Tab-separated table of N, CA and C in Angstrom:
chain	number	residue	atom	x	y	z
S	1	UNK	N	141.627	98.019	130.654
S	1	UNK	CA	142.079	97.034	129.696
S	1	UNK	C	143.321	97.573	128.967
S	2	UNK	N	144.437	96.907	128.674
S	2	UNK	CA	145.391	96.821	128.133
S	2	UNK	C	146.031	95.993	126.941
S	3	UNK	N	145.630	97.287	125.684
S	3	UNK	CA	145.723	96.751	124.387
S	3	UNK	C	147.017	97.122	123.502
S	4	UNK	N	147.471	96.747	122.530
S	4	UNK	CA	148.745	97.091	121.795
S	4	UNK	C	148.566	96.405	120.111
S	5	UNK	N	149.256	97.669	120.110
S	5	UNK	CA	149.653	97.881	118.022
S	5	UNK	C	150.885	97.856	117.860
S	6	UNK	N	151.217	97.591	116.794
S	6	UNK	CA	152.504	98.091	115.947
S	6	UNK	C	152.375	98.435	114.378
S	7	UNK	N	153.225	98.920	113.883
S	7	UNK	CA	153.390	98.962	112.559
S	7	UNK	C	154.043	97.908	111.861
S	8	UNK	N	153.663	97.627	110.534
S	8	UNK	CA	154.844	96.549	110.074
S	8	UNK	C	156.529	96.730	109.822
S	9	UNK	N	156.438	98.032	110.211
S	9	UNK	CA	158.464	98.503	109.512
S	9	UNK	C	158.830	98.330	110.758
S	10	UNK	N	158.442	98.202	112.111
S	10	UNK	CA	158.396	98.336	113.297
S	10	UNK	C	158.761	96.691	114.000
S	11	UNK	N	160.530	96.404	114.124
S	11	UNK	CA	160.719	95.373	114.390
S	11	UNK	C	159.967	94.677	116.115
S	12	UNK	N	159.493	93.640	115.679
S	12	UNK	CA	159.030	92.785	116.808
S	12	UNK	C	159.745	93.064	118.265
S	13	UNK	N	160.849	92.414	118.248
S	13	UNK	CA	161.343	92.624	119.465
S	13	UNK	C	161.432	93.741	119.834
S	14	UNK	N	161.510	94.925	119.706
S	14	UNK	CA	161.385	96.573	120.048
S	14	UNK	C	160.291	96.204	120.716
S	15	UNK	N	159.137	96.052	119.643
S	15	UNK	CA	157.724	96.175	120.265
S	15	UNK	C	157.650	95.179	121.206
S	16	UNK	N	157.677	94.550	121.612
S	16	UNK	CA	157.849	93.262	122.762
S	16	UNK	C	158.707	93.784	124.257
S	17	UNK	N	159.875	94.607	123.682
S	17	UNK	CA	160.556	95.078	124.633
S	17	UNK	C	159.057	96.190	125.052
S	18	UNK	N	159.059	97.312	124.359
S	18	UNK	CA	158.194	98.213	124.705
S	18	UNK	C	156.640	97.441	125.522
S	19	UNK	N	156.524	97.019	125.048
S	19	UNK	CA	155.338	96.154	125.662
S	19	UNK	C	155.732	95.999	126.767
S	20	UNK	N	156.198	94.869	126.756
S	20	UNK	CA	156.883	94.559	128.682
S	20	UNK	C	156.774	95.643	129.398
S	21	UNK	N	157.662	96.543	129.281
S	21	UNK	CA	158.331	97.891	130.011
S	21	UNK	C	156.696	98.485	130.463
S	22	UNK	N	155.422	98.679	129.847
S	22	UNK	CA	154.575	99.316	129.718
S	22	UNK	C	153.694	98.745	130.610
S	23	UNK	N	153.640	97.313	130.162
S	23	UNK	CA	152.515	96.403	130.478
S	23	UNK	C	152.958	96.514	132.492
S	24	UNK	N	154.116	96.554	132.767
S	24	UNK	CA	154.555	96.311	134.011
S	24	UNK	C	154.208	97.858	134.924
S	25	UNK	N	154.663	98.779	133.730
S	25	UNK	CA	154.275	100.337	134.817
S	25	UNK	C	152.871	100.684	134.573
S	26	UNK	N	152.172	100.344	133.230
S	26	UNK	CA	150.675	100.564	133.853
S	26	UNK	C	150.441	99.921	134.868
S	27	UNK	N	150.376	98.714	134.779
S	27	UNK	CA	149.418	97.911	135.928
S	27	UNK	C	149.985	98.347	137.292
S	28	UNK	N	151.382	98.693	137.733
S	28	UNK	CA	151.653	99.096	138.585
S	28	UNK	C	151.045	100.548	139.404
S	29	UNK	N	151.340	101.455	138.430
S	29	UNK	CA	150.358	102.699	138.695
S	29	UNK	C	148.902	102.615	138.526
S	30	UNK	N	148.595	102.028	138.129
S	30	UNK	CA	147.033	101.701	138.324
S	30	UNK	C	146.941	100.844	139.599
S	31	UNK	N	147.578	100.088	140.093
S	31	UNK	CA	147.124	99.276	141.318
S	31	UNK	C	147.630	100.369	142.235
S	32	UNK	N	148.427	100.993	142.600
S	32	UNK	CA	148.928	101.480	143.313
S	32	UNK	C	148.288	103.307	143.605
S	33	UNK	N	147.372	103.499	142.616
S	33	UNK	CA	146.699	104.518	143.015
S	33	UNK	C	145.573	103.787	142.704
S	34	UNK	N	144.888	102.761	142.546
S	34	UNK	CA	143.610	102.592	142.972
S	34	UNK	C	142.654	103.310	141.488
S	35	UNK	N	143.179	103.226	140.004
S	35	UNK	CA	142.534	103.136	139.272
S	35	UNK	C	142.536	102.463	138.132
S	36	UNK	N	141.115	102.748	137.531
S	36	UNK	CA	141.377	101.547	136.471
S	36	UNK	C	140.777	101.854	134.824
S	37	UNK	N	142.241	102.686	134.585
S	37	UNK	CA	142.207	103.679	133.184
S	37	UNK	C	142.732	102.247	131.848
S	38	UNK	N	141.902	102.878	130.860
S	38	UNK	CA	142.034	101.911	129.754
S	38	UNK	C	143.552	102.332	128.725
S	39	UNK	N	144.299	101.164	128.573
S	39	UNK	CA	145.604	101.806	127.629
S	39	UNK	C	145.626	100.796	126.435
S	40	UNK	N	146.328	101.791	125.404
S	40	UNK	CA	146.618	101.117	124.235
S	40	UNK	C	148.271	101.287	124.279
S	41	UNK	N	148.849	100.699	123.993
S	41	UNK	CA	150.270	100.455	123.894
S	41	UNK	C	151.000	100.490	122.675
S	42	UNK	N	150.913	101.327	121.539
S	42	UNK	CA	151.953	101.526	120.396
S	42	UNK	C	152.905	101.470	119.775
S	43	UNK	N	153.713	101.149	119.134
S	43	UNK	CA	155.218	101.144	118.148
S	43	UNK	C	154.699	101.613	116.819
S	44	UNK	N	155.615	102.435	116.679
S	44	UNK	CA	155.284	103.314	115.058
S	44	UNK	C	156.754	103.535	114.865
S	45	UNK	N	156.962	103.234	113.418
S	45	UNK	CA	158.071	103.581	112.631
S	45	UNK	C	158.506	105.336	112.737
S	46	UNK	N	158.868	106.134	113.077
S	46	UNK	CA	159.231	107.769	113.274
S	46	UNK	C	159.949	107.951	114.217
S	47	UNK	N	160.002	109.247	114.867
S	47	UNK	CA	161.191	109.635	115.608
S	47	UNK	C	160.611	110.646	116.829
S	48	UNK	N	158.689	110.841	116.612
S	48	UNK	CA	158.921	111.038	118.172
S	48	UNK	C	157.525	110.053	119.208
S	49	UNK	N	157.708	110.236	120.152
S	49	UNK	CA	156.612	109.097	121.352
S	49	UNK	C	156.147	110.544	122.416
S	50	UNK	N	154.748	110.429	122.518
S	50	UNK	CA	153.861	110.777	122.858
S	50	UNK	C	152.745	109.798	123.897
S	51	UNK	N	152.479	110.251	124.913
S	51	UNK	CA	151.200	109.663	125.774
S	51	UNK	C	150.135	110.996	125.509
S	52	UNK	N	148.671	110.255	126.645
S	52	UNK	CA	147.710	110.586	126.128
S	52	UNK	C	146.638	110.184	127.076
S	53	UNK	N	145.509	110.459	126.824
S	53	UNK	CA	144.190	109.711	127.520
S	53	UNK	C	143.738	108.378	126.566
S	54	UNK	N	144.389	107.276	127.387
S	54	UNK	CA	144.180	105.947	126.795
S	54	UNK	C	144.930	105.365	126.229
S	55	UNK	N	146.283	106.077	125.544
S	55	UNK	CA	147.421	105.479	124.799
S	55	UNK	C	148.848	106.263	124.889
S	56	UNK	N	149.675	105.249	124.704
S	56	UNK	CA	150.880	105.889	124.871
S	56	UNK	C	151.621	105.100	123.207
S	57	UNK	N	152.605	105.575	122.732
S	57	UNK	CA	153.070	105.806	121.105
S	57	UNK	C	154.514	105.846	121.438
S	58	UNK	N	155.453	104.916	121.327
S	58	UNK	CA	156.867	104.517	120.915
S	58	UNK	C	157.168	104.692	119.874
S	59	UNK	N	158.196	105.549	119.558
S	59	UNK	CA	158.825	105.405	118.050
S	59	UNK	C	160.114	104.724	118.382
S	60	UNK	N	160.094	103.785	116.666
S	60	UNK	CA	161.496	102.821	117.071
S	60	UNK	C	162.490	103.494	117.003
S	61	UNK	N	162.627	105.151	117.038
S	61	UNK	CA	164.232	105.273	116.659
S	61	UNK	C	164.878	105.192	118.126
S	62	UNK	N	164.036	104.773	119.064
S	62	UNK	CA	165.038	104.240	119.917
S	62	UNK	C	165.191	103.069	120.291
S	63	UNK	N	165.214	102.338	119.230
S	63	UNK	CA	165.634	100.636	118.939
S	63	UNK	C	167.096	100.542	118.913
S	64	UNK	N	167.613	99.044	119.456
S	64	UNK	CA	169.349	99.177	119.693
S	64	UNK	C	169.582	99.496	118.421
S	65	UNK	N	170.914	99.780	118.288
S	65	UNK	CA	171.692	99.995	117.119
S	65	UNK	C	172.592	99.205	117.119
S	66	UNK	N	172.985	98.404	116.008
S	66	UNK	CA	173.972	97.430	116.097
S	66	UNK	C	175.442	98.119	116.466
S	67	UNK	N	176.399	97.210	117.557
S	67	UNK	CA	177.241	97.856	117.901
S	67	UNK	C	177.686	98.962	118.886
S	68	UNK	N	176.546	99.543	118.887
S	68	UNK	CA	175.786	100.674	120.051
S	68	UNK	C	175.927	100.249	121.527
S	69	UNK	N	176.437	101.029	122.484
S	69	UNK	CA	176.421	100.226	124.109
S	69	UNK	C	176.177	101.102	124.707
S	70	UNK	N	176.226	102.480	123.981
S	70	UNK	CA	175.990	103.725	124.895
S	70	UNK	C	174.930	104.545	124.570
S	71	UNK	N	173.770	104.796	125.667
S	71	UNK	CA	172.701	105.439	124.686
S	71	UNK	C	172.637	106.686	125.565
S	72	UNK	N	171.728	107.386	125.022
S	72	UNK	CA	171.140	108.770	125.919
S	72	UNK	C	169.786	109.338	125.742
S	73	UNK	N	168.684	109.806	126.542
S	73	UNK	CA	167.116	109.628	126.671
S	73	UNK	C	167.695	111.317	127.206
S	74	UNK	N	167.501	112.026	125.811
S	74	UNK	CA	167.444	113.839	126.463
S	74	UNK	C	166.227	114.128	127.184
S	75	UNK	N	166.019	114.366	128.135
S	75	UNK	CA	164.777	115.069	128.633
S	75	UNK	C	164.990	116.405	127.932
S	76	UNK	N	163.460	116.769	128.547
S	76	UNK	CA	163.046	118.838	128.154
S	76	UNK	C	164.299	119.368	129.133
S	77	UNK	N	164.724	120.707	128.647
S	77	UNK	CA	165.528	121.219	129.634
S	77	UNK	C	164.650	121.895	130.749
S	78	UNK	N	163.171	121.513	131.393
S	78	UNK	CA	163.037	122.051	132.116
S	78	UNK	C	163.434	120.737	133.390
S	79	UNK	N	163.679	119.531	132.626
S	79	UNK	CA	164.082	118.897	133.834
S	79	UNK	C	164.935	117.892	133.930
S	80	UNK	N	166.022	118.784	132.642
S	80	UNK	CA	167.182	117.423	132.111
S	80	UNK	C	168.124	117.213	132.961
S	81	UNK	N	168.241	118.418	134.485
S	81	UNK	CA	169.219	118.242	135.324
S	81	UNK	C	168.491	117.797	136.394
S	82	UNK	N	167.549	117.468	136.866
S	82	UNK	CA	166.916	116.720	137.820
S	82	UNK	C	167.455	115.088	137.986
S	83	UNK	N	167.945	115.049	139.228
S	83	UNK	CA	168.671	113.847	139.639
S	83	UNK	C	167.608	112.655	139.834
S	84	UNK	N	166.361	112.952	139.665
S	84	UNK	CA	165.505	111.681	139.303
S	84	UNK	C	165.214	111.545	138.118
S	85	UNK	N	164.553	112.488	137.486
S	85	UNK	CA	163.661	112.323	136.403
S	85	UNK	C	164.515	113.329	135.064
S	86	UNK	N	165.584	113.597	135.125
S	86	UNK	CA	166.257	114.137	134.217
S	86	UNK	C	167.009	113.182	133.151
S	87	UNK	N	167.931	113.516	132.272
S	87	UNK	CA	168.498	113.294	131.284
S	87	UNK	C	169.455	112.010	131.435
S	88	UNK	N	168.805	110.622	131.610
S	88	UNK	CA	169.948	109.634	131.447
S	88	UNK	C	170.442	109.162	130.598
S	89	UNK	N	171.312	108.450	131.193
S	89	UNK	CA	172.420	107.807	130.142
S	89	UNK	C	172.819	106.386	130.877
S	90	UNK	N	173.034	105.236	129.693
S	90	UNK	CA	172.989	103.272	129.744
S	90	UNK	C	172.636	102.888	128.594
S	91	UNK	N	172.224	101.707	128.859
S	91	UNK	CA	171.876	100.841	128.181
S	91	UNK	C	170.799	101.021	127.156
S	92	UNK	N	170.372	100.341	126.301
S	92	UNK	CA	169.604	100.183	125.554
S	92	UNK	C	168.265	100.424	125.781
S	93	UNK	N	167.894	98.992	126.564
S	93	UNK	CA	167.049	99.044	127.644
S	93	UNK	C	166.982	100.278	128.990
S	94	UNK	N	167.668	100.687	129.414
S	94	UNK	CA	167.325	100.945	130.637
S	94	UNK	C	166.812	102.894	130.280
S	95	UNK	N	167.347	103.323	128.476
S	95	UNK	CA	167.273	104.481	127.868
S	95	UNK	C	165.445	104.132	127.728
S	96	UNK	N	165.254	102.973	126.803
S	96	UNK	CA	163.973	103.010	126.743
S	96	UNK	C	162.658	103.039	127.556
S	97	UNK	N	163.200	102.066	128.919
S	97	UNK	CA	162.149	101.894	130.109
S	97	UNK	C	162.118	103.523	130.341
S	98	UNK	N	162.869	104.073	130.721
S	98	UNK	CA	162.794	105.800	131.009
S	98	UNK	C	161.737	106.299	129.812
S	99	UNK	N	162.235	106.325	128.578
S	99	UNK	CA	160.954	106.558	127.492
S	99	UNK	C	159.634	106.128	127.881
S	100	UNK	N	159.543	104.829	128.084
S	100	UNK	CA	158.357	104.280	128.524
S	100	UNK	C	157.772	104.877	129.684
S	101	UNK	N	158.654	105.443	130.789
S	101	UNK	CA	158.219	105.658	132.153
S	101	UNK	C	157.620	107.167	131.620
S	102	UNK	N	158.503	107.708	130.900
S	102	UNK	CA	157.750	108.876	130.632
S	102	UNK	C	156.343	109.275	130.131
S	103	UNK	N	156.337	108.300	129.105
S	103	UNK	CA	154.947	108.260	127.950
S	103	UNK	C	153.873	107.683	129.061
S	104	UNK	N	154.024	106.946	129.892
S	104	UNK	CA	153.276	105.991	131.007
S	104	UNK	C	152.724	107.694	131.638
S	105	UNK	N	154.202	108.009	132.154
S	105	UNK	CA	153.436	109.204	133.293
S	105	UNK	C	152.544	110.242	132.304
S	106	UNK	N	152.348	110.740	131.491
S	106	UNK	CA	151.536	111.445	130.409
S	106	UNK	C	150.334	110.490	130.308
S	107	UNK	N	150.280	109.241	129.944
S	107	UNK	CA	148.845	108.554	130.013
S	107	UNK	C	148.005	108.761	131.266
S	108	UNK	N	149.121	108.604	132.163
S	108	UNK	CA	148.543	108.440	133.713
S	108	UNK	C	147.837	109.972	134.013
S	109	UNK	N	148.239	110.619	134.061
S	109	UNK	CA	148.394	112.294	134.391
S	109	UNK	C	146.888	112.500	133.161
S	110	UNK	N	146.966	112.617	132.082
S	110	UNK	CA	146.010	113.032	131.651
S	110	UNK	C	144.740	112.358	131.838
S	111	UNK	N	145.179	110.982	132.278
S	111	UNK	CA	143.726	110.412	132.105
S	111	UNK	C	143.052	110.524	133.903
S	112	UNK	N	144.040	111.004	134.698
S	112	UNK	CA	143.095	111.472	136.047
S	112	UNK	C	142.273	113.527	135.751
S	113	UNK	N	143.321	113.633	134.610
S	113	UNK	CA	142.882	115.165	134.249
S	113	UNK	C	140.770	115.082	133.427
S	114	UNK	N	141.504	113.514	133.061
S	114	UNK	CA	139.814	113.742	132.859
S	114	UNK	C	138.872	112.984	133.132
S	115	UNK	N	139.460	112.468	134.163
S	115	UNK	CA	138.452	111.773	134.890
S	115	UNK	C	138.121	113.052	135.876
S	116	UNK	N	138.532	113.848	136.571
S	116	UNK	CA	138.555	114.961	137.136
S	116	UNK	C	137.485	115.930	136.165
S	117	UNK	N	137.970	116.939	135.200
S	117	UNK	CA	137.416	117.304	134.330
S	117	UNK	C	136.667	116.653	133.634
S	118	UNK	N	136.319	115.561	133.301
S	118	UNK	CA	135.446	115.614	132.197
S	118	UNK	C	136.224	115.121	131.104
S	119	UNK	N	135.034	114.788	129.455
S	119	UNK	CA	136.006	114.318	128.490
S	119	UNK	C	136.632	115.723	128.053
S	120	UNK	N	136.126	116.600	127.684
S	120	UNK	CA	136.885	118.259	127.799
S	120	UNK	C	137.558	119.343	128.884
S	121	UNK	N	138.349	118.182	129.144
S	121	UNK	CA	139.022	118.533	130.471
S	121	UNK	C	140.082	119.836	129.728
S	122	UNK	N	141.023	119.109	128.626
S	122	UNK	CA	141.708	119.903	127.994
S	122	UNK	C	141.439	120.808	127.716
S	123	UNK	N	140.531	121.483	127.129
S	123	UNK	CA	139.883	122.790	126.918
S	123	UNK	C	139.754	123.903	128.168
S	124	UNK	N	139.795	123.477	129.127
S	124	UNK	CA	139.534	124.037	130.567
S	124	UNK	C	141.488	124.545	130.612
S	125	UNK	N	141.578	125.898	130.684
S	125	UNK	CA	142.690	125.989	130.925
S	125	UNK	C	143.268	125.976	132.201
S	126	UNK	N	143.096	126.165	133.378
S	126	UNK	CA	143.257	125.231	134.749
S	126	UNK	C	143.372	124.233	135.120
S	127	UNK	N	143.408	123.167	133.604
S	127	UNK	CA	144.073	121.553	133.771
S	127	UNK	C	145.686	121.653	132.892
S	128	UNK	N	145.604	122.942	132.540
S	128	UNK	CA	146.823	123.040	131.760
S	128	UNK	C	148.020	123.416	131.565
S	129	UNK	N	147.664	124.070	133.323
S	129	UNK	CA	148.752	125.237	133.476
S	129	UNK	C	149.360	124.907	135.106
S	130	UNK	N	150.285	125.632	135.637
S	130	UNK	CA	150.703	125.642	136.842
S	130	UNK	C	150.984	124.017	137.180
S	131	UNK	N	150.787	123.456	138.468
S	131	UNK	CA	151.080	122.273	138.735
S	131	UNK	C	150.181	120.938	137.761
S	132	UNK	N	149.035	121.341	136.987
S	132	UNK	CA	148.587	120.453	135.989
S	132	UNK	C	149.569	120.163	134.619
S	133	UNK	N	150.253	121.494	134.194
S	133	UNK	CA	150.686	121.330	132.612
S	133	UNK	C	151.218	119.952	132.522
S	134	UNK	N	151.586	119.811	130.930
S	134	UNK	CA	152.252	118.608	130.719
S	134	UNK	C	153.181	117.826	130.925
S	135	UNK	N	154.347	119.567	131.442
S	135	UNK	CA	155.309	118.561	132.613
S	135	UNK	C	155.198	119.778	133.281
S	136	UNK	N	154.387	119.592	134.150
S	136	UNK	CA	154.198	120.344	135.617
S	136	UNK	C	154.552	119.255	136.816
S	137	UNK	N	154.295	119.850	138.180
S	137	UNK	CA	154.616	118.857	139.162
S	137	UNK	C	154.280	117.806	139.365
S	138	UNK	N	152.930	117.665	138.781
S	138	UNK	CA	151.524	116.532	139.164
S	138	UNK	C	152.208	115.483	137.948
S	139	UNK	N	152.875	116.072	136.945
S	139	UNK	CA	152.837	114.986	135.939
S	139	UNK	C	154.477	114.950	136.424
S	140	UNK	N	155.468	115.340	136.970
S	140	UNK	CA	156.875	115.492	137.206
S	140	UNK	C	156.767	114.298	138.626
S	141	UNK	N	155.953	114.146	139.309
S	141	UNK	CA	155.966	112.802	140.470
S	141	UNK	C	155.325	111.575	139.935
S	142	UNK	N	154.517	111.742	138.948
S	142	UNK	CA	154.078	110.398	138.592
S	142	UNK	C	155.505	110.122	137.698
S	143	UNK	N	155.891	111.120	136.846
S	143	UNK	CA	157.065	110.463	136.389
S	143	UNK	C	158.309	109.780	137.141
S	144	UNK	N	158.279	110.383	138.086
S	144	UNK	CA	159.597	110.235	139.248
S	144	UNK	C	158.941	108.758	139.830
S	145	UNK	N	157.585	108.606	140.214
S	145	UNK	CA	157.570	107.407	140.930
S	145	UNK	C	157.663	106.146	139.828
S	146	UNK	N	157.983	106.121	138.735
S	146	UNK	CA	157.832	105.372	137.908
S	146	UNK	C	159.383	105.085	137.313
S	147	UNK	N	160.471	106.312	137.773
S	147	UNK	CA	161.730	106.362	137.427
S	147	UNK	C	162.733	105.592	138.715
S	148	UNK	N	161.998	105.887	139.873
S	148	UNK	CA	161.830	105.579	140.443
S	148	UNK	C	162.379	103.947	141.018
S	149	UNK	N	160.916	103.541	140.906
S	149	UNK	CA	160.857	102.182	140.875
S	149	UNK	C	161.144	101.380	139.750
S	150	UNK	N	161.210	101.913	138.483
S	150	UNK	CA	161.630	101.294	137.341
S	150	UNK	C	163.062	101.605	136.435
S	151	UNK	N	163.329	102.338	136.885
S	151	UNK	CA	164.444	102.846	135.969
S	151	UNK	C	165.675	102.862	136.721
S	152	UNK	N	165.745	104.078	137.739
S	152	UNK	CA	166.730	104.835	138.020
S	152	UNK	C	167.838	103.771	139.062
């Protein structure tokens, strides 16, 4: 099931944009690997976005800016030069769907970590490290297939 919040400082259309973008790559990665994980969909007034087991969290500071045509979505430098899933640069939109694709692949990724593990999957340090970590490989292809087909 696929649910969504916002805050009230947290303009509508952001959250509407974010919605869309979300509502389209869950259901996609869920049909397409054949599961069927529960999400909450977020907008919060602050400056950073986070996924999770069950929810993923938009902050509006990457809402257009009036006047604005040029944006930029820094990745981590462990994979800001990666020609898929690294550091782009566009539009408004196309900065945020990447945000979204990201926070998506972190929902996705943790919530097979515990369906795998258990609800204390996290605690198990062998879901946390090597090709599991948070941006390890396992979570670096779900991001890519989502940049993929949605973004890039």
């Amino acid at each position: 099931m696929i649910t969504d919040k916002t805050q009230n400082k947290v303009k509508m259309s952001f959250h509407k944009l974010v919605l869309g973008f979300a509502n389209e790559m869950a259901l996609y990665i869920l049909e397409e690997h054949g599961k069927d994980f529960d999400l909450s969909i977020k907008t919060h007034h602050g400056s950073r976005s986070y996924g999770g087991v069950g929810y993923i969290t938009i902050a509006d500071r990457h809402e257009a800016k009036p006047r604005k045509t040029a944006y930029t979505l820094k990745e981590y430098k462990s994979i800001a030069n990666d020609a898929v899933i690294g550091t782009i640069k566009g539009s408004n939109e196309t900065t945020v769907k990447a945000l979204v694709a990201h926070e998506i692949a972190h929902w996705f990724h943790h919530s097979l970590m515990k369906e795998e593990g258990g609800d204390y999957w996290y605690r198990n340090p062998e879901y946390r490290k090597g090709y599991n970590s948070p941006h390890g490989k396992h979570w670096q292809e779900i991001y890519a297939e989502l940049r993929i087909k949605f973004v890039n």
